Tab-separated table of C-alpha atoms in Angstrom:
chain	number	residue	atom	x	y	z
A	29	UNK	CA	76.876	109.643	129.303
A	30	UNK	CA	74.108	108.515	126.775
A	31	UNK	CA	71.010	108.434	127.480
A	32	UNK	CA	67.880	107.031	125.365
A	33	UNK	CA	64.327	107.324	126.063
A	34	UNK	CA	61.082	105.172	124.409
A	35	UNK	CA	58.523	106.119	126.175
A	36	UNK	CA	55.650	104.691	124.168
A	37	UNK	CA	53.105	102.005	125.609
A	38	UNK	CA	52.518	98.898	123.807
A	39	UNK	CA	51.177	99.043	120.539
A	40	UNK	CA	49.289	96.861	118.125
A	41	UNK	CA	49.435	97.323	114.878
A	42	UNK	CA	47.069	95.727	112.092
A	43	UNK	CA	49.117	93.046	109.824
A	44	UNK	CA	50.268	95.259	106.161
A	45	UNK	CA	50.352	98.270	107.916
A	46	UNK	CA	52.963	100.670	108.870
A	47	UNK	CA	54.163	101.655	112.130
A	48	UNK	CA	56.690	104.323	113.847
A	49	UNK	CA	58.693	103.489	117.002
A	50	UNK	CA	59.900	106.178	118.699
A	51	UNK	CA	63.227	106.916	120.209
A	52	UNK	CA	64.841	110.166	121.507
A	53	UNK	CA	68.594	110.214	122.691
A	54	UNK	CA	70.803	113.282	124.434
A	55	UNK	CA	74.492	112.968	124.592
A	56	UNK	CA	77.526	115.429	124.576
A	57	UNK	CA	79.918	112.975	121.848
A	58	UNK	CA	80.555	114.765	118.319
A	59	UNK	CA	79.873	111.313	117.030
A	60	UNK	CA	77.634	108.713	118.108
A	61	UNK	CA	75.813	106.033	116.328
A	62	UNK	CA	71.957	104.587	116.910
A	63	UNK	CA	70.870	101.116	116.549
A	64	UNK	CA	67.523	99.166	116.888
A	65	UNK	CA	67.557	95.877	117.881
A	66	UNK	CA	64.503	93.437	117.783
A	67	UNK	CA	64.086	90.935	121.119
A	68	UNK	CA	61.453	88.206	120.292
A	69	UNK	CA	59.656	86.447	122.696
A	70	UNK	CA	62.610	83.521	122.243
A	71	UNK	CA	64.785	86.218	124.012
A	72	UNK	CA	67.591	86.609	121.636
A	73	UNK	CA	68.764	90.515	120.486
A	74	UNK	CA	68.595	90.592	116.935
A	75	UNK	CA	70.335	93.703	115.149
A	76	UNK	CA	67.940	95.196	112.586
A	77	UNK	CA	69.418	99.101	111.651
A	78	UNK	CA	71.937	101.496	112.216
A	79	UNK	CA	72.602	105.104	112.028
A	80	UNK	CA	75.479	106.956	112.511
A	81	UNK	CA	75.847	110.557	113.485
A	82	UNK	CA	77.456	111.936	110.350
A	83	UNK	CA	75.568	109.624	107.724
A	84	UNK	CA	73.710	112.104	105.328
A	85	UNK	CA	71.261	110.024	104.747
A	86	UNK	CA	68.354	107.714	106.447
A	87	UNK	CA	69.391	104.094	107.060
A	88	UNK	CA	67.762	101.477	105.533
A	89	UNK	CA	67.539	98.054	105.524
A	90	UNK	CA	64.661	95.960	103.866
A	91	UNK	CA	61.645	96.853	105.500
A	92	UNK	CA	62.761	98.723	108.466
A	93	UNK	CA	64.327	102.635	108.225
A	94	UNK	CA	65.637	105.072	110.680
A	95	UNK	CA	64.113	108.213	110.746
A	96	UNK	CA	66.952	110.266	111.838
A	97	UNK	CA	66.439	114.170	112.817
A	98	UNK	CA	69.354	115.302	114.230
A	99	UNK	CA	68.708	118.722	115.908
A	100	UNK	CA	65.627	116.680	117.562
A	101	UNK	CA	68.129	114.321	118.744
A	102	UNK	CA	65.804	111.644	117.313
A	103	UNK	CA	65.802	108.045	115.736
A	104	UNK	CA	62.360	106.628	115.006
A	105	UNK	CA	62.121	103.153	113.470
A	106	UNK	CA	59.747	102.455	111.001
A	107	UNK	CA	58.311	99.283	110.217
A	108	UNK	CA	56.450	99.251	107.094
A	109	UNK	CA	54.184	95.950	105.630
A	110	UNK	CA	54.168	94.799	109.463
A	111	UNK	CA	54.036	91.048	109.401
A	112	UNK	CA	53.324	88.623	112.502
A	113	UNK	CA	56.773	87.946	112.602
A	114	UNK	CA	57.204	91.479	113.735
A	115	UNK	CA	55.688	90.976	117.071
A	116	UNK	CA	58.701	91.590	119.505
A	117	UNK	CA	60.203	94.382	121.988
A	118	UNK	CA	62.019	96.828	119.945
A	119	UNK	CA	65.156	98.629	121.690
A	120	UNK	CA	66.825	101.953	120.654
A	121	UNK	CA	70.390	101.546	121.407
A	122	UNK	CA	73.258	104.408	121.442
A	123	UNK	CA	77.017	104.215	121.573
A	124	UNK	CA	79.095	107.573	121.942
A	125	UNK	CA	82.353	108.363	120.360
A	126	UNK	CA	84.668	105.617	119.660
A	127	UNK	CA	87.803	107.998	119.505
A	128	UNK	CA	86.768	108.809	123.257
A	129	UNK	CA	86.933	104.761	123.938
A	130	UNK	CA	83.117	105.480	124.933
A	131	UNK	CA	82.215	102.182	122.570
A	132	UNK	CA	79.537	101.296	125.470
A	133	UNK	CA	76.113	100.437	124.041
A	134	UNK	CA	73.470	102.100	126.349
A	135	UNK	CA	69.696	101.375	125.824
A	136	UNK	CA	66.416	102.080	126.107
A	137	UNK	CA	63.378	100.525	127.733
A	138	UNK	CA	61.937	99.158	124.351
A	139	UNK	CA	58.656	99.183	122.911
A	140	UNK	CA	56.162	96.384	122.813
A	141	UNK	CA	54.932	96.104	119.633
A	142	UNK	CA	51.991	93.375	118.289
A	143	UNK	CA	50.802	92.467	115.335
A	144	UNK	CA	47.301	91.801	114.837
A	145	UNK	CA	46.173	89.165	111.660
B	12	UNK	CA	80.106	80.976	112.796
B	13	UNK	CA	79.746	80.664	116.178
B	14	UNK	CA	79.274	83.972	117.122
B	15	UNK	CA	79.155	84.391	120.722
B	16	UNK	CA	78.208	81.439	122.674
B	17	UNK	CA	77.143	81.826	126.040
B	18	UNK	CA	76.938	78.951	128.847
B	19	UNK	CA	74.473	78.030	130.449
B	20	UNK	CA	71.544	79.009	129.137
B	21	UNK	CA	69.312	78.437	132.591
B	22	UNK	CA	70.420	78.181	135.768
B	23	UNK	CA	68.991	78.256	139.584
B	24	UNK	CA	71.027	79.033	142.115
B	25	UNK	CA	70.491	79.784	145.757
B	26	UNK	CA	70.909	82.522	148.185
B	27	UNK	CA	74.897	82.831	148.929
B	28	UNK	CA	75.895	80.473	146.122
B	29	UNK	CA	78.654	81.702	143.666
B	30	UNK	CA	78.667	80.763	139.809
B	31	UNK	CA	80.451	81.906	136.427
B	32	UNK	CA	78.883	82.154	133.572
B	33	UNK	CA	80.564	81.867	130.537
B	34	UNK	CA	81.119	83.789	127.338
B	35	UNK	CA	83.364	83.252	124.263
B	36	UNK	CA	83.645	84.977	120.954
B	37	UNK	CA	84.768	84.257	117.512
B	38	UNK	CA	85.094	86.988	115.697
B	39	UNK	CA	88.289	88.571	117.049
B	40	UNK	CA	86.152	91.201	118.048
B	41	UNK	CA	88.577	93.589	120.722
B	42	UNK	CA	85.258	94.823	122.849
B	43	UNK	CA	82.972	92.522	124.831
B	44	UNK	CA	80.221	93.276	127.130
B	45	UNK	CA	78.206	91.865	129.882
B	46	UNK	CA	74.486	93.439	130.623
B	47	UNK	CA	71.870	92.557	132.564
B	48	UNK	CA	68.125	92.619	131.687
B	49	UNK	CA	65.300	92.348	134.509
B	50	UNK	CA	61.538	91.619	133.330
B	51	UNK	CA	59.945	94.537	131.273
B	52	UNK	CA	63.418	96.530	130.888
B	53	UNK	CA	66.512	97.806	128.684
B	54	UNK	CA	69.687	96.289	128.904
B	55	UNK	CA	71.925	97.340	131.561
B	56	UNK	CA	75.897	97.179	131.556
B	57	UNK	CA	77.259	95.384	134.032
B	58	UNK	CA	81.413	95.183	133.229
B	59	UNK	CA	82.961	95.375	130.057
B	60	UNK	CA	86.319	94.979	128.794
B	61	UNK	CA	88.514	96.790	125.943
B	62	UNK	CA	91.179	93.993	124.909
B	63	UNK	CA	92.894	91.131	126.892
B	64	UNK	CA	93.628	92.111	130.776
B	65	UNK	CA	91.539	95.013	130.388
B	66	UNK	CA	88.238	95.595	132.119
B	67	UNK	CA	86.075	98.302	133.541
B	68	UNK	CA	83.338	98.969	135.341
B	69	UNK	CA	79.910	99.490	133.729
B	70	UNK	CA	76.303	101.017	135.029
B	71	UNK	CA	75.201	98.071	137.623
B	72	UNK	CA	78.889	96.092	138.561
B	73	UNK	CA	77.993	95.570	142.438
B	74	UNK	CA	78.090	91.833	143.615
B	75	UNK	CA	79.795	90.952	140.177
B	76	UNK	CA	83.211	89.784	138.712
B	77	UNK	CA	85.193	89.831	135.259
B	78	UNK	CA	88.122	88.760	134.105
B	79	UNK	CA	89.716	88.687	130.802
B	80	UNK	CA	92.936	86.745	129.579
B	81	UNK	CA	91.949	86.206	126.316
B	82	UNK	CA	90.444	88.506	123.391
B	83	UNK	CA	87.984	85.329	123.251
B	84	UNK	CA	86.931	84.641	126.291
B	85	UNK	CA	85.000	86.974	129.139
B	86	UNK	CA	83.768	84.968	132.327
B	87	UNK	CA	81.263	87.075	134.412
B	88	UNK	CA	81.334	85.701	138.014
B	89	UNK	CA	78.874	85.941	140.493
B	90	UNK	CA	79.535	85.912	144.070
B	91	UNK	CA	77.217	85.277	146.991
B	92	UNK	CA	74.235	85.400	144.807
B	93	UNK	CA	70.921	87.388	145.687
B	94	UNK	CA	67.927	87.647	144.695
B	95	UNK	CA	68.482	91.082	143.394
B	96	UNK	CA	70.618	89.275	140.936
B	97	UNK	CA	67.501	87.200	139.339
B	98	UNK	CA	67.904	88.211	135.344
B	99	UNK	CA	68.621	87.248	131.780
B	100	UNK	CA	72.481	87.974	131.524
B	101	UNK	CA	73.836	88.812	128.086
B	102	UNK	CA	77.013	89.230	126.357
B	103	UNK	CA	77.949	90.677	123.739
B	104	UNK	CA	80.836	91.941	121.358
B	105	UNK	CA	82.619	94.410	118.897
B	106	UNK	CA	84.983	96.097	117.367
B	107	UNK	CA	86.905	99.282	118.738
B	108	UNK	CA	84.690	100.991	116.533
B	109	UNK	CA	81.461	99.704	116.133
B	110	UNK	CA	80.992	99.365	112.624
B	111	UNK	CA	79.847	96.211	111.537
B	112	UNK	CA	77.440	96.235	115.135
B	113	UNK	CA	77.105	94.406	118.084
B	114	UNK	CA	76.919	90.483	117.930
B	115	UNK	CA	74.841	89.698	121.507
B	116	UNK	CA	74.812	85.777	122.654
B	117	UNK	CA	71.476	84.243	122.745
B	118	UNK	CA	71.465	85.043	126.962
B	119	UNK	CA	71.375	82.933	130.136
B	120	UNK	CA	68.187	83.068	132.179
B	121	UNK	CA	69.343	83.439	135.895
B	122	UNK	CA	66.849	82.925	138.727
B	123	UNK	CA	68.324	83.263	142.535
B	124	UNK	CA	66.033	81.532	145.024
């Protein structure tokens, strides 16, 4: 089973700057992949990144990147230029090994993030 | 595209009352999911479902329902509602393996009175 953890409080975060979400994971699959997803206040799950377990190098995707460290069993999002757009719960999301039909998404309890004009 | 298009969007419902809600895909996607997500929390599976007259049981299935018969369609019915049950309901879909991510539908907002 896959299990993810976010464990930080809610955090504001002045408008241009940076800021690191953080999201650990533990699993026994040989291949797994990590996504973020951003949930606005309007409710809807909106896919922002993904990582999977063999990709040599850090996703990216505009303004957001993964900070993947394997051997931590780690997958930090960072946010850089934050805008107030950004304000949202951010989830760190896991799925196991595909060839083991464990496609299941399991996910963590977010982070509150806010950003301050 | 549609996406995945879930119905309704808000609904009440009352102690011992039954309902389905509704979920349909257009994507062809082989995968689809149901999860649950109460105030403050993750999502939570509830059933999901590999292909056409295929499901399974996910983390939280008690006092729910799934069926099935089409790749596009995958009803999630409630039965004798509870409280308990008061959530945002999403679902969501994929292929076998994952690339290309998880489409979710925009969620119905569930409150059991």
């Amino acid at each position: 089973a896959q299990k993810i953890t976010q464990t930080q409080p809610g955090m504001f975060v002045q408008e241009k700057e940076a800021v690191t979400l953080d999201c650990t994971y533990d699993t026994s699959d040989p291949s797994y992949g990590l996504f973020w997803y951003k949930q606005p206040s309007s409710g809807e799950m909106i896919f922002l990144i993904y990582q999977g377990s063999y990709d040599q190098q850090n996703a990216t995707e505009g303004r957001y990147s993964l900070n993947f460290q394997k051997a931590r069993k780690s997958a930090n999002l960072v946010i850089s230029a934050s805008q107030l757009g950004d304000s949202a719960m951010y989830f760190c999301a896991m799925r196991g090994a595909p060839e083991r039909g464990n496609n299941r998404l399991a996910f963590g309890k977010g982070n509150q993030v806010v950003v301050i004009p | 595209n549609a996406g995945v298009t879930q119905t309704p969007k808000f609904r009440i419902l009352k102690i011992g009352q039954s309902m389905t809600l509704q979920c349909a895909q257009d994507m062809n996607h082989n995968y689809m999911y149901w999860y649950r997500q109460d105030p403050g929390m993750g999502l939570k599976l509830i059933y999901y479902s590999v292909g056409a007259g295929i499901t399974d049981k996910g983390e939280v299935p008690n006092g729910y329902n799934v069926s099935r018969s089409t790749t596009e369609d995958f009803p999630l019915r409630l039965e004798l509602a509870a409280p308990s049950q008061t959530s945002v309901y999403f679902c969501a879909s994929s292929y076998s393996t994952g690339e290309g991510g998880y489409t979710f539908g925009s969620g119905t907002r569930l409150t059991v009175v």
